[in-house]
Structure formats: C-alpha cells, structure tokens
Amino acid sequence: AQSVTQLGSHVSVSEGALVLLRCNYSSSVPPYLFWYVQYPNQGLQLLLKYTSAATLVKGINGFEAEFKKSETSFHLTKPSAHMSDAAEYFCAVSDQNTGGFKTIFGAGTRLFVKA
Amino acid sequence: DVKVTQSSRYLVKRTGEKVFLECVQDMDHENMFWYRQDPGLGLRLIYFSYDVKMKEKGDIPEGYSVSREKKERFSLILESASTNQTSMYLCASTLAATTGELFFGEGSRLTVL
C-alpha cells in the first residue's frame, strides 16, 4: 500500500527566505510523485511531478523537488519565498501501474509568508 | 485552456435533502474522480470512473453515489445529506494510461444544516 507523510501542517517563512516543505512516501512499486498547490477557495493545480526521469524536478513559480529513493523523500523547495506563495501544498503519490486511479494525498502543509 | 467545471461553488442544504454535484471536463479525459477535502485529512477518494457508465468505489463511498452518462460529465449524489457530509468536494480528471496528473475543478463547498 502507498502512503504519504507531510511533516508540518503549517510552515511560516519570511519573504525572501528559503521555502522547504517535507514529504516522505511509501510505495512498494516505482512511484510517480507530485506536488500540488491550492490557493484559497480554489481547486488544486500541479506544481511539478516526478515520473522516473530526472531526479531533480523543476516546476512552476520557481519551485523544485528532488526525488531521493534511499530516503523515500520528495521535498519541495524554493530559494526565495514570495508573498504570493502563501497557499496550501499537497504531496501525492501514484502507482506507475494504475496511473491516476490510486493517487494518495498527504494531509497538506499550509505555507505562510511574512512580510 | 483545459478546464474542469463544477457547477456549484457553494451550497447550503438541510439534513435529509438529496444533493447533486455536477462536474464537466472539456479535455476528453477518460478518467474522472470525486474527492472530499477536510482539514488535516488531505483529499480522500469517494468514487472514480474510467469510462461512461462505469464507476468504482474509492476509499470513502458510504453515503454517496455517482453517475456518468456522458464522457465529459460526472455527477456526485448525496441521497440523504447528513451534517457529517459538510465538506469541500473536488472533481478531477485525467487521461487514461498517463502519469496520473490530475486536473481539478475549483471545488464545491457544501454545508449541511
């Protein structure tokens, strides 16, 4: 069975500081891994995805994530936070054998950005 | 621009009412999903469909049913709404045989009084 753990339900950073949102996954088969972002009162949109190509994945809005198989991690980073990054972020894992059918989401991390 | 549209953004219903949540996608996707989102629990899958008239239970199907009469439309039905179904409901779609990237609607926030 697959699972996702996001460390920290809330993260607060100052504008211009490094953003680090942590995600660990469990999967018995090669996974697809995703980060989605949700702005207030909106649905989720894809930030980036890992699909077994490059382990360092670049996404939209300056975010990137690194797949580390040995650590079963897929942490999301951004070098310099902007006020517009304030949102909720979800890490998700999908089984390469089932596509989107069995996407498992983490509980989410709400990012606050202080001026 | 690809789009998943949920017909109602905000609904308030009474306990025992029948509730319909509609979702339409214009991307010709085979697979469609209904999720429920609650604080601290992330997204939980209610039902999904991989073809017209096909449906599969997700992780929390109790109290819900679905209908998919056309490829672009996937409806979630609460036969008799209860207060513990107060939540945000998210519809999503994806192409078959892909990496599983999900395209989401903007959500329907349901309050059951």
Coordinates of C-alpha atoms in Angstrom, one line a residue:
Chain A
A1 CA 0.0 0.0 0.0
Q2 CA 1.1 3.5 -0.7
S3 CA 1.1 6.4 1.8
V4 CA 2.4 10.0 2.0
T5 CA 3.5 11.9 5.1
Q6 CA 3.9 15.6 5.1
L7 CA 5.9 16.9 8.0
G8 CA 4.4 20.0 9.4
S9 CA 0.8 21.1 8.9
H10 CA 1.9 24.7 9.0
V11 CA 5.1 26.3 7.9
S12 CA 5.9 30.0 8.2
V13 CA 8.8 31.8 6.4
S14 CA 9.8 35.4 5.8
E15 CA 9.6 36.9 2.4
G16 CA 12.9 36.2 0.6
A17 CA 13.7 33.2 2.8
L18 CA 14.1 29.6 1.7
V19 CA 11.0 27.5 1.5
L20 CA 11.3 23.8 2.4
L21 CA 8.2 21.6 2.6
R22 CA 8.9 18.0 3.5
C23 CA 7.3 14.9 2.0
N24 CA 8.0 11.2 2.6
Y25 CA 6.3 8.5 0.8
S26 CA 5.9 4.7 1.0
S27 CA 5.4 2.6 -2.1
S28 CA 6.1 -1.0 -3.0
V29 CA 6.4 -0.2 -6.7
P30 CA 8.1 2.6 -8.6
P31 CA 6.1 5.7 -7.8
Y32 CA 5.0 8.8 -9.6
L33 CA 5.3 11.7 -7.2
F34 CA 3.5 15.1 -7.4
W35 CA 3.3 18.4 -5.6
Y36 CA 0.0 20.3 -6.0
V37 CA -0.8 23.8 -4.7
Q38 CA -4.2 25.1 -3.6
Y39 CA -4.8 28.8 -3.3
P40 CA -7.8 29.9 -1.1
N41 CA -11.2 28.9 -2.4
Q42 CA -9.7 27.2 -5.5
G43 CA -9.0 23.7 -6.6
L44 CA -5.6 22.1 -6.8
Q45 CA -3.1 22.7 -9.6
L46 CA 0.0 20.8 -10.4
L47 CA 3.3 22.4 -9.3
L48 CA 5.6 19.6 -10.5
K49 CA 5.8 15.9 -11.0
Y50 CA 8.4 13.1 -10.9
T51 CA 7.9 10.3 -13.4
S52 CA 11.2 8.4 -13.2
A53 CA 13.3 10.6 -15.4
A54 CA 15.5 13.3 -13.8
T55 CA 15.5 13.1 -10.0
L56 CA 15.6 16.9 -9.7
V57 CA 12.3 18.2 -11.0
K58 CA 11.6 21.9 -11.7
G59 CA 8.1 23.2 -11.6
I60 CA 6.2 26.4 -12.0
N61 CA 6.8 29.6 -10.0
G62 CA 10.4 28.7 -9.2
F63 CA 9.7 25.6 -7.1
E64 CA 11.7 22.4 -7.4
A65 CA 11.8 19.0 -5.8
E66 CA 14.3 16.2 -5.5
F67 CA 13.4 12.5 -5.6
K68 CA 15.6 10.6 -3.1
K69 CA 14.9 6.9 -3.3
S70 CA 17.2 6.0 -0.4
E71 CA 15.3 8.4 1.8
T72 CA 11.9 7.8 0.3
S73 CA 11.6 11.6 0.2
F74 CA 10.3 14.2 -2.3
H75 CA 10.8 17.6 -0.5
L76 CA 9.7 20.8 -2.2
T77 CA 11.9 23.8 -2.2
K78 CA 12.1 27.4 -3.4
P79 CA 15.1 29.6 -2.8
S80 CA 13.3 32.8 -2.1
A81 CA 9.7 33.0 -0.8
H82 CA 7.2 35.5 -2.2
M83 CA 4.0 36.7 -0.6
S84 CA 2.1 35.1 -3.5
D85 CA 3.4 31.6 -2.5
A86 CA 1.1 31.6 0.6
A87 CA -1.1 28.6 -0.1
E88 CA -1.7 25.0 0.9
Y89 CA 0.6 22.4 -0.7
F90 CA -0.1 18.8 -1.1
C91 CA 2.3 16.0 -1.8
A92 CA 0.9 13.0 -3.7
V93 CA 2.0 9.5 -4.8
S94 CA 0.6 7.4 -7.6
D95 CA 1.3 3.9 -8.6
Q96 CA 3.0 3.6 -12.0
N97 CA 0.8 0.6 -12.7
T98 CA -2.5 2.4 -12.2
G99 CA -2.0 5.9 -13.3
G100 CA -4.3 8.4 -11.5
F101 CA -6.6 5.8 -10.2
K102 CA -5.0 5.4 -6.8
T103 CA -3.4 8.7 -6.2
I104 CA -2.8 9.1 -2.4
F105 CA -2.5 12.6 -1.0
G106 CA -0.7 13.8 2.1
A107 CA -2.6 15.9 4.7
G108 CA -1.3 19.1 3.3
T109 CA 1.1 21.9 4.5
R110 CA -0.1 25.4 4.8
L111 CA 2.6 27.9 3.9
F112 CA 2.5 31.4 5.5
V113 CA 4.8 34.1 4.2
K114 CA 5.6 37.0 6.4
A115 CA 6.5 40.5 5.1
Chain B
D1 CA -7.1 26.2 -21.9
V2 CA -8.2 22.9 -20.3
K3 CA -11.0 23.1 -17.9
V4 CA -12.9 21.2 -15.2
T5 CA -16.0 23.0 -14.2
Q6 CA -18.0 22.3 -11.1
S7 CA -21.5 23.7 -11.3
S8 CA -21.9 24.9 -7.8
R9 CA -19.2 26.6 -5.8
Y10 CA -21.2 27.0 -2.6
L11 CA -24.3 25.1 -1.4
V12 CA -26.3 25.0 1.8
K13 CA -28.7 22.1 2.3
R14 CA -30.8 20.6 5.0
T15 CA -30.3 17.2 6.6
G16 CA -32.1 14.6 4.6
E17 CA -32.1 16.5 1.3
K18 CA -30.9 15.0 -1.9
V19 CA -27.9 16.8 -3.3
F20 CA -26.4 16.7 -6.8
L21 CA -22.9 18.0 -7.5
E22 CA -22.1 18.3 -11.2
C23 CA -18.7 18.2 -12.9
V24 CA -17.9 18.7 -16.6
Q25 CA -14.5 18.5 -18.3
D26 CA -13.6 19.6 -21.8
M27 CA -10.4 17.7 -22.2
D28 CA -11.8 14.4 -23.5
H29 CA -10.4 12.6 -20.4
E30 CA -11.4 9.0 -19.8
N31 CA -11.0 9.1 -16.1
M32 CA -12.9 11.2 -13.6
F33 CA -12.8 11.4 -9.8
W34 CA -14.6 12.8 -6.9
Y35 CA -12.6 13.7 -3.8
R36 CA -13.6 15.0 -0.4
Q37 CA -11.3 17.5 1.3
D38 CA -11.3 18.1 5.0
P39 CA -8.7 20.0 7.2
G40 CA -5.9 17.8 8.3
L41 CA -7.1 14.8 6.3
G42 CA -6.0 15.9 2.8
L43 CA -8.0 14.6 -0.1
R44 CA -9.9 11.3 0.1
L45 CA -11.3 9.5 -2.9
I46 CA -15.0 8.9 -2.9
Y47 CA -15.6 7.4 -6.4
F48 CA -14.0 7.3 -9.7
S49 CA -15.0 6.4 -13.3
Y50 CA -12.8 5.1 -16.1
D51 CA -15.5 5.1 -18.8
V52 CA -19.1 6.1 -19.5
K53 CA -21.5 4.2 -17.2
M54 CA -18.5 2.7 -15.3
K55 CA -17.8 3.5 -11.7
E56 CA -15.6 2.2 -8.9
K57 CA -15.7 2.9 -5.2
G58 CA -12.9 4.8 -3.7
D59 CA -11.9 4.9 0.0
I60 CA -15.0 6.6 1.4
P61 CA -18.0 5.7 -0.8
E62 CA -20.6 5.3 2.0
G63 CA -23.4 7.8 1.7
Y64 CA -22.6 8.7 -1.8
S65 CA -23.4 7.5 -5.3
V66 CA -22.2 8.7 -8.8
S67 CA -23.5 8.9 -12.3
R68 CA -21.6 9.1 -15.6
E69 CA -23.9 9.1 -18.6
K70 CA -21.6 11.1 -20.8
K71 CA -17.8 11.1 -21.1
E72 CA -17.5 14.7 -20.1
R73 CA -19.9 14.7 -17.1
F74 CA -19.5 13.0 -13.7
S75 CA -22.1 13.7 -11.0
L76 CA -21.9 13.0 -7.3
I77 CA -25.1 12.3 -5.5
L78 CA -25.8 12.5 -1.8
E79 CA -29.1 10.6 -1.4
S80 CA -29.9 11.9 2.1
A81 CA -27.4 14.6 3.2
S82 CA -26.1 14.5 6.7
T83 CA -24.2 17.0 8.8
N84 CA -21.0 14.9 8.6
Q85 CA -21.0 15.4 4.8
T86 CA -20.3 19.1 5.3
S87 CA -17.1 19.4 3.3
M88 CA -15.3 20.7 0.2
Y89 CA -15.8 18.4 -2.8
L90 CA -13.3 18.4 -5.6
C91 CA -13.8 16.9 -9.0
A92 CA -10.8 15.8 -11.1
S93 CA -10.0 14.2 -14.4
T94 CA -7.0 12.6 -16.2
L95 CA -6.2 10.8 -19.4
A96 CA -6.0 7.0 -19.3
A97 CA -2.5 5.4 -19.3
T98 CA -0.7 8.5 -18.3
T99 CA 1.4 9.6 -15.3
G100 CA -1.7 10.2 -13.4
E101 CA -1.5 14.0 -13.3
L102 CA -4.9 15.2 -12.1
F103 CA -6.8 18.3 -13.4
F104 CA -9.1 19.7 -10.7
G105 CA -12.2 21.8 -10.7
E106 CA -12.4 24.8 -8.3
G107 CA -14.4 22.8 -5.7
S108 CA -17.9 22.8 -4.3
R109 CA -18.2 23.7 -0.6
L110 CA -21.2 22.0 0.8
T111 CA -22.8 22.9 4.2
V112 CA -25.4 20.6 5.6
L113 CA -27.5 22.1 8.4

